[in-house]
Short mmCIF file of C-alpha atoms and ligand atoms in Angstrom, two decimals:
data_model
loop_
_atom_site.label_atom_id
_atom_site.label_comp_id
_atom_site.label_asym_id
_atom_site.label_seq_id
_atom_site.Cartn_x
_atom_site.Cartn_y
_atom_site.Cartn_z
CA MET A 23 148.63 -7.40 89.11
CA ASP A 24 147.63 -10.15 87.33
CA ARG A 25 144.02 -10.37 86.64
CA LEU A 26 144.95 -10.43 82.87
CA ASN A 27 147.59 -12.94 83.28
CA GLY A 28 147.73 -15.06 79.62
CA LYS A 29 145.46 -12.73 78.23
CA VAL A 30 146.18 -10.72 74.79
CA ALA A 31 144.38 -7.08 73.68
CA ALA A 32 143.91 -5.07 70.96
CA VAL A 33 142.98 -1.40 71.95
CA THR A 34 141.83 0.62 69.07
CA GLY A 35 142.65 4.58 69.80
CA GLY A 36 144.84 3.13 73.03
CA SER A 37 147.24 6.16 72.30
CA VAL A 38 145.55 8.90 74.72
CA GLY A 39 142.39 9.32 76.26
CA ILE A 40 140.32 6.57 77.63
CA GLY A 41 141.95 3.80 75.39
CA ALA A 42 145.67 4.35 77.04
CA ALA A 43 144.36 3.82 80.38
CA VAL A 44 142.64 0.58 79.22
CA VAL A 45 146.41 0.16 77.13
CA ARG A 46 148.02 1.26 81.13
CA ARG A 47 145.50 -0.80 83.05
CA MET A 48 145.61 -3.86 81.29
CA ALA A 49 149.11 -4.41 80.77
CA GLU A 50 150.09 -3.46 84.96
CA GLU A 51 147.28 -6.77 85.12
CA GLY A 52 149.75 -8.88 83.21
CA ALA A 53 147.96 -9.20 79.39
CA ARG A 54 149.80 -8.39 76.26
CA VAL A 55 148.53 -5.82 74.93
CA ALA A 56 148.70 -3.38 71.02
CA ILE A 57 147.89 -0.15 71.14
CA LEU A 58 146.00 0.05 67.71
CA ASP A 59 145.52 4.11 66.40
CA ARG A 60 146.73 6.64 64.22
CA ASP A 61 148.21 8.68 66.20
CA ASP A 62 151.81 7.44 66.08
CA HIS A 63 153.80 9.52 67.90
CA LYS A 64 151.73 9.04 71.32
CA GLY A 65 151.54 5.68 70.40
CA GLN A 66 154.59 4.88 70.52
CA ALA A 67 155.27 6.86 73.38
CA LEU A 68 153.39 5.08 75.36
CA ALA A 69 154.42 1.55 74.66
CA GLY A 70 157.93 2.82 75.16
CA GLU A 71 157.08 3.97 78.75
CA LEU A 72 155.13 0.19 79.64
CA LYS A 73 158.34 -1.44 78.09
CA ASP A 74 160.31 0.60 79.84
CA ARG A 75 159.16 -0.57 83.57
CA GLY A 76 158.43 -4.39 82.49
CA LEU A 77 155.41 -4.92 80.83
CA THR A 78 154.53 -6.12 77.50
CA ALA A 79 152.89 -3.37 75.01
CA ASN A 80 154.10 -2.31 71.39
CA TYR A 81 152.44 -0.18 68.72
CA TRP A 82 151.23 -0.39 65.27
CA HIS A 83 149.47 2.03 63.03
CA CYS A 84 146.15 1.26 62.50
CA ASP A 85 143.13 3.18 61.03
CA VAL A 86 140.32 1.51 61.89
CA THR A 87 138.46 2.71 58.35
CA ASP A 88 140.28 0.36 56.65
CA GLU A 89 139.52 -3.15 56.17
CA GLN A 90 142.69 -4.16 54.96
CA GLN A 91 144.44 -2.63 57.60
CA VAL A 92 142.80 -4.14 60.27
CA LYS A 93 143.19 -7.31 59.11
CA ARG A 94 146.96 -7.53 58.51
CA VAL A 95 147.49 -5.24 61.88
CA LEU A 96 145.63 -8.33 63.67
CA ASP A 97 147.24 -10.80 62.02
CA GLU A 98 150.63 -9.39 63.30
CA VAL A 99 148.99 -8.52 66.99
CA ALA A 100 148.27 -12.59 67.08
CA ASP A 101 151.75 -13.69 65.10
CA THR A 102 154.00 -11.39 67.57
CA PHE A 103 151.78 -12.07 70.89
CA GLY A 104 151.03 -15.79 70.34
CA SER A 105 146.97 -15.10 70.09
CA LEU A 106 145.06 -12.47 70.40
CA THR A 107 141.66 -13.06 72.96
CA VAL A 108 140.76 -9.40 74.25
CA LEU A 109 139.98 -7.05 71.69
CA VAL A 110 138.52 -3.39 72.99
CA ASN A 111 137.15 -1.64 70.12
CA ASN A 112 137.34 2.02 71.81
CA ALA A 113 137.99 4.24 68.63
CA GLY A 114 135.60 6.87 68.19
CA ILE A 115 134.84 10.07 67.23
CA SER A 116 132.13 12.68 68.57
CA GLY A 117 132.08 14.43 64.56
CA PRO A 118 129.57 17.43 64.37
CA ASN A 119 127.91 19.19 66.71
CA LYS A 120 125.02 20.72 64.14
CA PRO A 121 121.48 19.78 64.08
CA THR A 122 120.43 17.24 61.90
CA HIS A 123 118.86 19.76 58.93
CA GLU A 124 122.33 20.96 59.15
CA LEU A 125 124.34 18.01 58.63
CA SER A 126 125.44 16.53 55.40
CA GLU A 127 125.60 13.29 54.26
CA GLU A 128 129.78 13.31 54.82
CA GLU A 129 129.61 14.33 57.92
CA TRP A 130 126.73 11.59 58.84
CA ASP A 131 129.39 9.30 57.49
CA ILE A 132 132.63 10.10 58.85
CA VAL A 133 130.99 9.15 62.25
CA GLN A 134 129.35 6.34 60.80
CA ASN A 135 133.04 5.05 59.77
CA VAL A 136 134.41 5.31 62.20
CA ASN A 137 132.71 4.19 65.44
CA VAL A 138 130.02 1.49 63.41
CA LYS A 139 132.00 0.24 60.46
CA GLY A 140 135.27 0.06 62.18
CA VAL A 141 133.74 -1.74 65.38
CA PHE A 142 132.91 -4.24 62.31
CA PHE A 143 136.08 -5.19 61.05
CA CYS A 144 137.63 -5.12 64.02
CA THR A 145 135.35 -6.97 65.18
CA LYS A 146 134.59 -9.10 62.13
CA HIS A 147 139.10 -10.15 61.82
CA ALA A 148 139.25 -10.50 65.59
CA ILE A 149 137.12 -13.53 65.60
CA PRO A 150 138.98 -16.08 64.15
CA HIS A 151 142.11 -15.58 66.53
CA MET A 152 139.42 -15.98 69.35
CA LYS A 153 137.99 -18.94 67.76
CA LYS A 154 141.09 -20.16 67.34
CA ALA A 155 142.04 -19.79 71.33
CA GLY A 156 138.81 -21.25 72.03
CA ILE A 157 138.30 -17.72 73.99
CA GLY A 158 137.53 -14.20 73.95
CA SER A 159 136.03 -10.54 75.13
CA ILE A 160 135.57 -8.34 73.24
CA ILE A 161 134.27 -5.18 74.88
CA ASN A 162 132.67 -2.14 72.72
CA LEU A 163 132.85 1.59 73.46
CA SER A 164 129.48 2.64 73.33
CA SER A 165 128.12 5.23 75.68
CA ILE A 166 125.17 7.32 78.08
CA TYR A 167 124.25 8.37 74.19
CA GLY A 168 123.73 4.68 72.95
CA LEU A 169 121.09 4.59 75.76
CA ILE A 170 119.72 8.81 76.30
CA SER A 171 119.26 11.00 73.75
CA ALA A 172 120.17 15.14 74.02
CA PRO A 173 120.10 17.27 71.77
CA ASP A 174 123.12 17.32 70.18
CA VAL A 175 125.30 15.62 67.98
CA PRO A 176 122.88 13.34 65.89
CA PRO A 177 125.32 10.83 64.18
CA TYR A 178 127.35 10.38 66.95
CA HIS A 179 124.29 9.08 69.39
CA ALA A 180 123.02 7.21 65.97
CA SER A 181 126.72 5.56 66.00
CA LYS A 182 126.02 4.51 69.60
CA GLY A 183 122.99 3.13 69.62
CA ALA A 184 123.95 1.14 67.04
CA VAL A 185 126.88 -0.58 68.47
CA ARG A 186 124.94 -1.12 71.92
CA LEU A 187 122.89 -3.12 69.77
CA MET A 188 125.84 -4.88 68.11
CA THR A 189 127.41 -6.05 70.63
CA LYS A 190 123.97 -7.97 71.45
CA THR A 191 123.74 -9.90 68.37
CA ASP A 192 127.62 -10.22 68.63
CA ALA A 193 126.85 -11.81 72.33
CA LEU A 194 124.23 -14.50 70.60
CA LEU A 195 126.32 -15.06 67.55
CA TYR A 196 129.66 -16.35 69.81
CA ALA A 197 128.34 -17.50 73.10
CA ALA A 198 129.18 -21.33 72.14
CA ASP A 199 132.46 -20.20 71.34
CA LYS A 200 133.29 -18.67 73.87
CA ILE A 201 134.05 -15.29 72.80
CA ARG A 202 131.97 -12.61 75.20
CA VAL A 203 131.14 -9.23 74.12
CA ASN A 204 130.04 -6.42 76.10
CA SER A 205 129.16 -3.08 75.87
CA VAL A 206 130.50 0.32 78.09
CA HIS A 207 128.50 3.05 78.25
CA PRO A 208 130.60 5.79 80.10
CA GLY A 209 129.19 9.10 81.06
CA PHE A 210 131.07 12.71 80.08
CA ILE A 211 135.34 11.43 81.32
CA TRP A 212 137.31 14.11 80.56
CA THR A 213 139.97 13.20 77.86
CA PRO A 214 140.46 15.42 74.29
CA MET A 215 137.19 14.26 72.85
CA VAL A 216 135.15 16.30 75.22
CA GLU A 217 137.75 18.62 75.86
CA ASN A 218 136.96 19.47 71.97
CA HIS A 219 133.54 18.49 72.29
CA LEU A 220 133.11 21.26 74.84
CA LYS A 221 134.65 23.54 72.73
CA THR A 222 131.83 23.16 69.68
CA THR A 223 129.14 24.12 72.43
CA GLY A 224 130.65 28.43 72.36
CA MET A 225 130.76 28.78 75.75
CA ASP A 226 133.56 29.80 78.07
CA PRO A 227 135.51 26.20 78.76
CA GLU A 228 135.73 26.30 82.31
CA LYS A 229 131.42 26.94 81.62
CA ALA A 230 131.16 24.41 79.40
CA ARG A 231 133.00 21.88 81.95
CA GLN A 232 131.31 23.13 85.31
CA VAL A 233 127.58 22.79 83.27
CA THR A 234 128.01 19.29 82.27
CA ALA A 235 129.73 17.67 85.59
CA GLU A 236 126.46 19.02 86.99
CA LEU A 237 124.52 16.80 84.64
CA HIS A 238 126.41 13.78 86.99
CA PRO A 239 124.87 13.28 90.23
CA VAL A 240 127.97 12.60 91.55
CA GLY A 241 128.73 16.43 90.65
CA HIS A 242 132.04 15.66 88.10
CA LEU A 243 133.20 14.35 84.65
CA GLY A 244 134.96 11.26 84.86
CA GLU A 245 138.27 10.16 84.15
CA PRO A 246 139.52 7.90 81.70
CA ASP A 247 140.93 5.53 84.67
CA ASP A 248 136.69 4.71 85.86
CA ILE A 249 136.49 3.46 82.52
CA ALA A 250 140.03 1.37 82.07
CA TRP A 251 138.60 -0.34 85.45
CA GLY A 252 135.01 -1.62 84.32
CA THR A 253 137.02 -2.91 80.29
CA VAL A 254 140.07 -4.80 82.41
CA TYR A 255 137.03 -6.90 84.91
CA LEU A 256 134.76 -7.37 81.24
CA ALA A 257 138.78 -8.67 79.70
CA SER A 258 138.94 -10.82 83.31
CA ASP A 259 137.81 -14.31 84.01
CA GLU A 260 136.23 -12.51 86.88
CA SER A 261 133.61 -11.83 84.00
CA LYS A 262 132.81 -15.65 82.40
CA PHE A 263 128.87 -15.28 83.22
CA VAL A 264 128.80 -11.66 81.70
CA THR A 265 127.63 -11.73 77.44
CA GLY A 266 125.30 -9.02 75.49
CA SER A 267 125.46 -6.76 78.58
CA GLU A 268 125.82 -3.23 79.10
CA LEU A 269 127.98 -1.89 81.68
CA VAL A 270 126.69 1.70 82.60
CA ILE A 271 129.78 3.81 83.72
CA ASP A 272 127.97 7.33 84.19
CA GLY A 273 128.31 9.27 87.78
CA GLY A 274 124.53 8.75 87.68
CA TYR A 275 123.86 10.24 84.48
CA THR A 276 121.33 7.57 83.32
CA ALA A 277 119.83 7.01 86.97
CA ARG A 278 117.54 9.93 86.57
P1 LIG B 13 139.65 10.69 72.46
O1 LIG B 13 140.43 10.72 73.05
O2 LIG B 13 139.00 11.17 71.20
O3 LIG B 13 140.90 9.27 71.73
C1 LIG B 13 140.14 8.65 70.56
C2 LIG B 13 141.09 8.05 70.34
O4 LIG B 13 140.93 7.22 68.96
C3 LIG B 13 142.10 9.24 69.66
O5 LIG B 13 143.60 8.59 69.97
C4 LIG B 13 141.86 8.73 67.88
O6 LIG B 13 142.68 9.28 67.25
C5 LIG B 13 141.70 7.77 67.98
N1 LIG B 13 140.97 6.92 66.74
C6 LIG B 13 140.15 7.99 65.90
N2 LIG B 13 139.57 7.60 64.90
C7 LIG B 13 140.66 6.38 64.48
C8 LIG B 13 140.73 5.99 63.76
N3 LIG B 13 139.42 5.79 62.25
N4 LIG B 13 141.52 4.57 63.76
C9 LIG B 13 142.12 4.39 64.94
N5 LIG B 13 142.02 5.35 65.99
C10 LIG B 13 141.16 6.38 65.54
O7 LIG B 13 138.38 9.89 72.47
P2 LIG B 13 137.89 9.40 74.29
O8 LIG B 13 137.41 10.37 74.61
O9 LIG B 13 138.63 8.78 74.78
O10 LIG B 13 137.10 7.89 74.06
C11 LIG B 13 136.76 6.81 73.44
C12 LIG B 13 136.08 6.21 73.18
O11 LIG B 13 134.94 6.15 74.45
C13 LIG B 13 134.90 6.88 72.45
O12 LIG B 13 134.61 5.41 71.18
C14 LIG B 13 133.91 7.45 72.66
O13 LIG B 13 132.69 7.71 71.75
C15 LIG B 13 133.70 6.98 73.93
N6 LIG B 13 133.43 7.61 75.04
C16 LIG B 13 133.86 8.92 75.43
C17 LIG B 13 133.29 9.58 76.45
C18 LIG B 13 133.93 10.42 76.66
O14 LIG B 13 133.40 11.11 77.84
N7 LIG B 13 135.50 10.77 76.46
C19 LIG B 13 131.97 9.24 76.70
C20 LIG B 13 131.29 8.18 76.41
C21 LIG B 13 132.17 7.53 75.30
P3 LIG B 13 142.43 11.09 66.56
O15 LIG B 13 143.55 11.88 67.55
O16 LIG B 13 143.57 10.68 65.59
O17 LIG B 13 141.08 10.82 66.02
#
């Protein structure tokens, strides 16, 4: 219950899905948690639920593609909670599921803006607070799609591959500042993103879910909590020797 005592964590895209599970587990482990999202209704409801349980969480509206908003919100989080020592770059979109030759420039850019530039903006404006605190852990949500390929969502694959290497570069740049940076690579986790993505396949929803589950040697999809526990480890001092690494949580998907 106290693995994250003293930590202040900002979780982007924290209102639903994997982000919401990360928020819950980090708050339960003693962190003061800032939920950053553009879904105000769900974000505020989650903050309220955690406060009712005696835990510490606040919601901020924050679109990660807006640099000024990102800076203002992260500064406010640090003012409110006294510091900022953990950043979970979780906000992401899967984008259009079309082959490369059918994609427009705009469709390509939308995905890179959220999944890549959003990680850049949040990292850029979290680092000064972590330097001031003398400690930090940045956790970037990449994907199995940032490690291996599949014949779908080309802009998403590109974005998650970028996040994997941005992680390693920042791990090297900030190691001397005691700021660790790691990436997490989930397999398919049942969230609104995956539900919507499977609709783009044109298959019957139950069939699509079953076919996707079978891609994982364990025989089923993952749950948001499977990822949340990995992020708790990376945010905690239990992982103090871990930086620049790739935590793969995928039911064996990439082990083949
Ligand atoms: P999700 O269910 O779609 O939730 C993502 C949250 O991020 C939503 O609340 C979304 O708000 C928010 N968001 C999107 N764009 C944003 C922006 N510009 N600024 C702030 N918030 C924004 O996604 P998820 O499945 O939990 O995925 C979370 C992360 O894990 C993503 O980076 C994803 O790529 C990665 N991941 C997921 C899976 C999986 O199987 N689920 C696998 C590998 C990696 P809106 O609803 O308004 O868009």
